[in-house]
Coordinates of C-alpha atoms in Angstrom, one line a residue:
M7 CA -42.8 6.2 -8.9
K8 CA -39.9 8.0 -7.2
L9 CA -36.6 6.2 -6.8
A10 CA -34.2 7.0 -3.9
K11 CA -30.7 8.3 -4.8
A12 CA -29.2 5.3 -3.0
A13 CA -30.5 3.0 -5.7
F14 CA -28.0 4.7 -8.1
V15 CA -25.1 6.0 -6.0
D16 CA -24.8 3.9 -2.9
P17 CA -22.5 0.9 -3.4
E18 CA -24.4 -1.1 -0.8
Q19 CA -27.8 -0.5 -2.4
N20 CA -27.3 -0.1 -6.2
A21 CA -26.3 -3.5 -7.1
L22 CA -28.8 -3.8 -10.0
Y23 CA -27.9 -0.4 -11.6
G24 CA -24.2 -1.0 -11.1
M25 CA -24.2 -4.4 -12.7
A26 CA -26.1 -3.0 -15.7
A27 CA -23.8 0.0 -16.0
V28 CA -20.6 -2.2 -15.8
A29 CA -22.0 -4.7 -18.4
L30 CA -23.1 -1.9 -20.7
S31 CA -19.7 -0.3 -20.5
L32 CA -17.8 -3.5 -21.3
F33 CA -20.0 -4.0 -24.4
V34 CA -19.4 -0.4 -25.5
F35 CA -15.7 -0.8 -25.0
A36 CA -15.7 -4.0 -27.2
Y37 CA -17.8 -2.9 -30.1
S38 CA -18.0 1.0 -30.1
G39 CA -16.2 0.8 -33.5
R40 CA -19.1 -1.1 -34.9
L41 CA -22.0 0.6 -32.9
G42 CA -20.7 4.2 -33.6
Q43 CA -21.0 7.3 -31.4
I44 CA -24.4 6.4 -30.0
S45 CA -22.8 3.7 -27.9
I46 CA -20.2 6.2 -26.5
L47 CA -23.1 8.4 -25.5
A48 CA -24.7 5.5 -23.7
Y49 CA -21.5 4.8 -21.8
Y50 CA -21.4 8.5 -20.7
G51 CA -25.0 8.4 -19.9
A52 CA -24.5 5.5 -17.5
W53 CA -22.0 7.3 -15.3
L54 CA -21.9 11.1 -15.7
P55 CA -25.5 11.8 -14.6
L56 CA -24.8 10.2 -11.3
A57 CA -22.9 13.3 -10.3
L58 CA -26.1 15.3 -10.6
L59 CA -27.9 13.1 -8.0
D60 CA -25.2 13.6 -5.2
Y61 CA -22.0 15.3 -6.5
R62 CA -20.2 15.1 -3.1
K63 CA -20.6 11.4 -2.8
V64 CA -20.1 10.6 -6.5
L65 CA -17.1 12.9 -7.3
G66 CA -15.3 13.2 -3.9
N67 CA -12.3 15.4 -3.6
Y68 CA -10.4 15.4 -6.9
L69 CA -7.2 16.8 -5.2
R70 CA -6.7 13.3 -3.8
Y71 CA -6.8 12.0 -7.5
L72 CA -4.0 14.2 -8.9
W73 CA -1.5 11.3 -8.9
I74 CA -4.2 9.3 -10.8
L75 CA -4.9 12.1 -13.3
S76 CA -1.3 13.1 -13.8
F77 CA -0.8 11.1 -17.0
A78 CA -4.0 12.3 -18.6
I79 CA -3.2 15.9 -17.8
L80 CA 0.1 15.5 -19.6
C81 CA -1.6 14.0 -22.5
F82 CA -3.8 17.0 -22.6
V83 CA -0.9 19.5 -22.4
S84 CA 0.9 17.6 -25.1
V85 CA -1.4 19.2 -27.6
F86 CA 0.9 22.2 -27.7
W87 CA 3.8 20.3 -29.3
S88 CA 1.9 17.6 -31.1
P89 CA 2.3 17.4 -34.9
A90 CA -1.4 16.6 -35.0
P91 CA -2.9 19.0 -32.4
G92 CA -6.5 18.3 -33.5
I93 CA -6.3 14.6 -33.0
S94 CA -4.3 14.9 -29.8
M95 CA -6.9 17.4 -28.3
R96 CA -9.9 15.3 -29.2
T97 CA -8.4 12.0 -27.9
A98 CA -7.0 13.7 -24.7
I99 CA -10.5 15.0 -23.9
Q100 CA -12.0 11.6 -24.5
Y101 CA -9.3 9.9 -22.3
L102 CA -9.8 12.4 -19.5
T103 CA -13.6 12.1 -19.5
H104 CA -13.2 8.3 -19.7
I105 CA -11.1 8.4 -16.5
V106 CA -13.7 10.5 -14.8
C107 CA -16.3 7.8 -15.6
A108 CA -14.0 5.2 -14.2
L109 CA -13.6 7.2 -10.9
I110 CA -17.3 7.8 -10.7
A111 CA -17.8 4.0 -11.1
M112 CA -15.1 3.4 -8.4
R113 CA -17.0 5.6 -5.8
T114 CA -20.5 4.1 -6.6
V115 CA -19.8 0.5 -7.4
S116 CA -18.4 -2.1 -5.0
V117 CA -16.0 -4.8 -6.2
V118 CA -18.6 -7.4 -5.8
T119 CA -20.9 -5.5 -8.2
L120 CA -18.0 -5.0 -10.5
A121 CA -17.4 -8.7 -10.7
R122 CA -21.0 -9.5 -11.3
G123 CA -21.3 -6.8 -14.0
A124 CA -18.1 -8.0 -15.6
I125 CA -19.4 -11.6 -15.6
I126 CA -22.5 -10.5 -17.5
G127 CA -20.6 -8.1 -19.8
C128 CA -18.0 -10.6 -20.8
A129 CA -20.6 -13.2 -21.5
V130 CA -22.6 -10.9 -23.8
V131 CA -19.4 -9.7 -25.5
L132 CA -18.2 -13.2 -26.2
L133 CA -21.6 -14.5 -27.3
Y134 CA -21.9 -11.6 -29.7
S135 CA -18.5 -12.5 -31.2
L136 CA -19.3 -16.2 -31.5
L137 CA -22.6 -15.4 -33.3
F138 CA -21.3 -12.7 -35.6
G139 CA -17.6 -13.3 -35.7
V140 CA -15.2 -14.1 -38.5
Y141 CA -11.8 -15.8 -39.0
F142 CA -8.8 -13.7 -40.0
F143 CA -5.7 -14.7 -42.1
D144 CA -2.5 -13.4 -40.5
P145 CA -0.1 -12.7 -43.3
L146 CA 2.8 -12.5 -40.8
D147 CA 2.7 -16.1 -39.6
G148 CA 0.4 -17.6 -42.3
T149 CA -2.3 -18.8 -40.1
Y150 CA -6.0 -18.4 -39.6
S151 CA -7.4 -17.4 -36.2
F152 CA -10.8 -16.5 -34.9
V153 CA -11.1 -12.8 -34.2
G154 CA -14.8 -12.8 -33.4
A155 CA -16.4 -9.4 -33.9
F156 CA -13.2 -7.6 -33.2
A157 CA -10.4 -6.5 -35.5
S158 CA -7.7 -8.5 -33.6
K159 CA -7.6 -11.9 -32.0
N160 CA -5.7 -10.3 -29.1
Q161 CA -8.8 -8.3 -28.1
L162 CA -11.0 -11.3 -28.2
G163 CA -8.4 -13.1 -26.1
F164 CA -8.4 -10.2 -23.6
Y165 CA -12.1 -10.4 -23.1
A166 CA -11.9 -14.1 -22.7
S167 CA -9.1 -13.6 -20.1
L168 CA -11.3 -11.1 -18.2
G169 CA -14.3 -13.5 -18.3
L170 CA -12.1 -16.3 -16.7
F171 CA -10.6 -13.8 -14.2
F172 CA -13.8 -12.3 -13.0
S173 CA -15.5 -15.7 -12.9
Y174 CA -12.8 -17.1 -10.7
A175 CA -12.7 -13.9 -8.6
G176 CA -16.5 -13.9 -8.1
I177 CA -16.8 -17.6 -7.2
M178 CA -13.5 -18.4 -5.4
I179 CA -12.6 -15.0 -3.8
L180 CA -15.8 -13.1 -3.3
G181 CA -17.9 -16.1 -2.6
L182 CA -20.7 -15.7 -5.2
R183 CA -23.3 -18.4 -4.9
R184 CA -26.7 -19.7 -6.2
L185 CA -27.5 -18.2 -9.6
W186 CA -24.2 -16.3 -9.7
L187 CA -22.4 -19.5 -9.3
L188 CA -24.0 -20.9 -12.4
A189 CA -23.5 -17.6 -14.3
G190 CA -19.8 -17.6 -13.4
A191 CA -19.4 -21.2 -14.4
A192 CA -21.1 -20.6 -17.8
T193 CA -19.0 -17.5 -18.4
A194 CA -15.9 -19.4 -17.6
L195 CA -16.7 -22.2 -20.0
L196 CA -17.6 -19.6 -22.8
S197 CA -14.4 -17.7 -22.0
A198 CA -12.2 -20.8 -22.1
Y199 CA -13.6 -21.7 -25.5
S200 CA -13.1 -18.2 -26.8
L201 CA -9.6 -18.2 -25.6
F202 CA -8.9 -21.4 -27.3
A203 CA -10.5 -20.2 -30.5
S204 CA -8.6 -17.0 -30.6
Q205 CA -5.2 -18.7 -30.3
S206 CA -3.8 -15.6 -28.6
A207 CA -0.6 -16.7 -26.8
T208 CA -0.5 -13.4 -24.8
S209 CA -4.0 -14.0 -23.4
V210 CA -3.5 -17.6 -22.6
L211 CA -0.1 -17.2 -20.8
T212 CA -1.2 -14.1 -18.8
T213 CA -4.5 -15.7 -17.8
V214 CA -2.7 -18.9 -16.5
V215 CA -0.1 -16.9 -14.6
I216 CA -2.6 -14.5 -12.9
L217 CA -5.0 -17.2 -11.8
A218 CA -2.1 -19.2 -10.4
V219 CA -0.9 -16.0 -8.5
L220 CA -4.4 -15.4 -7.1
A221 CA -4.7 -19.0 -6.0
G222 CA -1.3 -18.8 -4.3
L223 CA -2.3 -15.6 -2.4
Q224 CA -5.6 -17.3 -1.3
V225 CA -3.5 -20.1 0.3
L226 CA -1.3 -17.4 2.0
G227 CA -4.4 -15.6 3.2
R228 CA -5.0 -18.5 5.7
L229 CA -1.9 -17.5 7.6
A230 CA -1.3 -14.6 10.0
P231 CA -0.1 -11.4 8.2
S232 CA 3.4 -11.7 9.6
A233 CA 3.9 -15.3 8.3
R234 CA 2.1 -14.4 5.1
K235 CA 4.7 -11.7 4.3
M236 CA 7.7 -13.8 5.1
L237 CA 6.4 -16.7 2.9
F238 CA 5.5 -14.3 0.1
A239 CA 8.9 -12.7 0.0
G240 CA 10.6 -16.2 0.0
G241 CA 8.3 -17.5 -2.7
L242 CA 9.0 -14.4 -4.8
I243 CA 12.8 -14.9 -4.6
V244 CA 12.4 -18.6 -5.7
L245 CA 10.0 -17.6 -8.5
V246 CA 12.5 -15.0 -9.9
M247 CA 15.4 -17.5 -9.6
G248 CA 13.4 -20.3 -11.3
A249 CA 12.1 -18.0 -14.1
S250 CA 15.7 -16.8 -14.8
A251 CA 17.0 -20.3 -14.9
A252 CA 14.1 -21.4 -17.2
M253 CA 14.8 -18.5 -19.5
A254 CA 18.5 -19.4 -19.7
F255 CA 17.6 -23.0 -20.7
G256 CA 15.3 -21.9 -23.5
A257 CA 11.9 -22.2 -21.8
M258 CA 10.6 -19.1 -23.6
D259 CA 11.2 -20.5 -27.0
A260 CA 9.6 -23.8 -26.0
V261 CA 6.5 -22.1 -24.8
L262 CA 6.3 -19.9 -27.8
G263 CA 6.7 -23.0 -30.0
I264 CA 3.5 -24.4 -28.5
F265 CA 1.6 -21.5 -29.9
G266 CA 3.3 -21.5 -33.2
K267 CA 5.3 -18.4 -32.4
D268 CA 9.1 -17.7 -32.9
S269 CA 11.6 -15.6 -30.9
T270 CA 10.6 -12.4 -32.8
L271 CA 7.0 -12.7 -31.4
T272 CA 5.6 -12.4 -34.9
G273 CA 7.5 -9.3 -35.8
R274 CA 7.0 -7.5 -32.5
T275 CA 10.7 -7.3 -31.8
Y276 CA 11.2 -5.4 -35.0
L277 CA 8.2 -3.1 -34.1
W278 CA 9.8 -2.5 -30.7
Q279 CA 13.0 -1.5 -32.3
Q280 CA 11.2 1.0 -34.6
G281 CA 9.4 2.4 -31.6
I282 CA 12.6 2.9 -29.6
E283 CA 14.2 4.7 -32.6
A284 CA 11.1 7.0 -32.8
A285 CA 11.3 7.7 -29.0
R286 CA 14.9 8.8 -29.3
Q287 CA 13.9 11.6 -31.5
H288 CA 11.7 13.3 -28.7
P289 CA 13.0 11.7 -25.5
L290 CA 11.8 14.1 -22.9
L291 CA 8.1 14.9 -23.6
G292 CA 7.5 12.7 -26.7
L293 CA 5.9 13.5 -30.0
G294 CA 2.5 14.2 -28.5
Y295 CA -0.4 12.1 -27.3
Q296 CA -1.8 10.0 -30.3
G297 CA 0.6 12.0 -32.5
Y298 CA 2.4 9.2 -34.2
W299 CA -0.2 6.9 -35.7
V300 CA -1.7 9.5 -38.0
Q301 CA -2.7 8.9 -41.6
G302 CA -0.4 10.7 -43.9
F303 CA 2.7 10.6 -41.6
P304 CA 5.5 8.8 -43.4
E305 CA 6.7 6.5 -40.6
A306 CA 3.2 5.4 -39.6
E307 CA 2.4 4.7 -43.3
R308 CA 5.5 2.7 -43.7
L309 CA 4.8 0.5 -40.7
W310 CA 1.2 0.0 -41.6
E311 CA 2.3 -1.2 -45.1
E312 CA 5.0 -3.5 -43.7
F313 CA 2.5 -5.1 -41.2
Y314 CA -0.4 -5.4 -43.8
I315 CA -2.7 -3.0 -41.9
G316 CA -5.0 -2.0 -44.7
S317 CA -7.3 0.1 -42.6
R318 CA -4.3 2.3 -41.5
S319 CA -5.7 2.6 -38.0
G320 CA -5.9 0.7 -34.7
F321 CA -2.2 -0.2 -34.7
H322 CA 0.5 0.4 -32.0
F323 CA 3.9 -0.8 -30.9
H324 CA 2.6 -3.7 -28.8
N325 CA 4.4 -2.4 -25.7
T326 CA 2.9 0.1 -23.3
Y327 CA 6.2 1.6 -22.3
I328 CA 7.5 2.1 -25.8
E329 CA 4.2 3.5 -27.0
T330 CA 4.2 5.9 -23.9
M331 CA 7.8 7.0 -24.6
V332 CA 7.0 7.7 -28.3
E333 CA 3.9 9.8 -27.5
T334 CA 4.7 11.4 -24.0
G335 CA 8.4 10.8 -23.5
V336 CA 10.2 10.0 -20.3
V337 CA 7.9 12.2 -18.3
G338 CA 4.8 10.5 -19.4
T339 CA 6.3 7.0 -18.9
L340 CA 7.3 7.8 -15.4
L341 CA 3.8 9.2 -14.6
L342 CA 2.1 6.1 -16.0
C343 CA 4.5 3.8 -14.2
L344 CA 3.8 5.7 -11.0
I345 CA 0.1 5.0 -11.3
L346 CA 0.6 1.3 -12.2
L347 CA 3.2 0.5 -9.5
T348 CA 1.4 2.4 -6.9
G349 CA -1.9 0.5 -7.6
F350 CA 0.0 -2.8 -7.8
F351 CA 1.9 -2.5 -4.6
G352 CA -0.9 -0.6 -2.8
H353 CA -3.3 -3.4 -3.2
L354 CA -0.7 -6.0 -2.5
K355 CA 0.1 -4.3 0.8
R356 CA -3.5 -4.6 1.8
V357 CA -3.7 -8.2 0.7
L358 CA -0.6 -9.1 2.8
H359 CA -1.4 -6.8 5.8
D360 CA -5.1 -7.1 6.3
R361 CA -6.6 -10.1 8.1
R362 CA -9.0 -10.6 5.1
N363 CA -9.5 -8.3 2.2
P364 CA -11.0 -10.0 -0.8
A365 CA -11.8 -6.8 -2.6
S366 CA -8.1 -5.8 -2.7
L367 CA -7.2 -9.3 -3.7
V368 CA -9.4 -9.0 -6.8
L369 CA -8.1 -5.4 -7.6
F370 CA -4.5 -6.7 -7.1
G371 CA -5.3 -9.4 -9.7
V372 CA -6.5 -6.6 -12.1
F373 CA -3.3 -4.7 -11.7
A374 CA -1.2 -7.9 -12.0
L375 CA -3.0 -8.8 -15.3
L376 CA -2.4 -5.3 -16.8
L377 CA 1.1 -5.3 -15.7
V378 CA 2.0 -8.6 -17.3
R379 CA 0.2 -7.6 -20.4
S380 CA 1.8 -4.1 -20.6
F381 CA 5.0 -5.6 -22.0
V382 CA 3.2 -6.9 -25.2
E383 CA 0.0 -5.0 -25.4
I384 CA -1.5 -1.4 -25.0
D385 CA -4.4 -1.6 -22.6
V386 CA -4.3 1.4 -20.3
M387 CA -3.6 4.5 -22.3
H388 CA -6.5 4.7 -24.7
P389 CA -10.0 6.0 -24.1
Y390 CA -13.1 3.6 -24.2
H391 CA -10.9 0.6 -23.5
V392 CA -11.8 -2.0 -20.8
G393 CA -8.2 -2.1 -19.7
S394 CA -8.0 1.7 -18.9
F395 CA -11.4 1.6 -17.3
L396 CA -10.4 -1.2 -14.9
F397 CA -6.9 0.4 -14.4
Y398 CA -8.3 3.7 -13.1
F399 CA -11.2 2.0 -11.2
A400 CA -8.7 -0.2 -9.3
A401 CA -6.3 2.8 -8.7
G402 CA -9.1 4.9 -7.4
K403 CA -10.1 2.3 -4.8
L404 CA -6.7 3.0 -3.0
T405 CA -8.0 6.6 -2.3
L406 CA -10.9 5.3 -0.2
R407 CA -10.0 5.2 3.5
N408 CA -12.2 2.3 4.5
P409 CA -11.7 -0.9 2.6
E410 CA -14.8 -2.7 1.4
P411 CA -16.1 -5.3 3.9
A412 CA -16.0 -8.9 2.9
P413 CA -19.2 -10.3 1.5
A414 CA -21.5 -11.4 4.1
R415 CA -22.1 -15.2 4.4
R416 CA -25.1 -16.8 5.9
H417 CA -24.5 -19.1 8.8
L418 CA -27.0 -21.3 10.5
V419 CA -27.5 -20.3 14.1
R420 CA -28.0 -23.1 16.5
L421 CA -30.5 -22.1 19.2
R422 CA -29.8 -23.4 22.6
P423 CA -32.7 -24.1 24.9
M424 CA -33.2 -21.4 27.5
S425 CA -32.6 -22.4 31.1
P426 CA -35.7 -22.4 33.3
Y427 CA -33.8 -20.4 35.8
A428 CA -33.0 -17.6 33.3
A429 CA -34.5 -14.3 34.3

């Protein structure tokens, strides 16, 4: 049996393949450390061969992606001054090819298919963690928390956040119905339980904030674009003033107290201070991509010991901008912020300007989620991470001239009796 190319590369006809590829990718991102290199090959096998079917449609013009690839190119170039050039070279190649896969997915998968695949993928990832997961004792705050099949409760919480996000986006924004309505509701319940079990304050707070933002933008979407922009600007001013006042009256400490956290964010403020000191030593171009957290390097070993990281791997400064400054300096931080802010405001502009653009609303939600998390987590600068995949997928959609059409909805057509005098 011969299958048409459109079944793999046409966003309007490859829903089955696209959903499977997205779900597989999310599972690989979650558990590649457990599954080994064969899972990474499966991820590459889901996306890279599509270029052989129709390279013009699948790859497009990469000159239009230079602003998207700029940070990855700097990571690759940083090999020349990295203290661990072998590690920097290998990871930079992985990161660059990972971005290429995300851009291939962007050109071949619609946002509706992405949401469906993410609903399936998050459900499988969370079920696997619930079946084979464990509890972990945190020596810093003296508590036990469920980490699932991950090494960190924050990663479990991130996938739970994505499960809630895409379930909401699929049902409330993209209008998924029938079996997908049930699948989205089931994934939302599973994600909510996993989020509660993980006790990840970062994931809980960011999820609540982003879902509230999406709901507010949906309400604004009922207005004309001109009125929408005015109300959004006014609401943003009120929100900033309200947040500033709440912070001044100690709202942050009260919220952290609910999750058993203190003002140091379980030692993160000290970790940020150490990262800032490290960034000052190489301010312009940084130490080199992935050149800090290397076994045998004194500063990395010291921080691993202070934070009880027995594996001596998988650790970072818990702040995207500090981590980027340490590894790629001011230049790299500016390039990464350029991509982040261009994607954030680019999709926001479409949401506020277009009469109806549910795809950009979902992708704006992705950028908003990653932006909020960027101050306390590292989601977008590592290969084989769901955050970086969604980051470059959403950024790439801005390069497409024609926005994706809204999902078609079935309407009942009332037939009027034909006049006997009609010709």
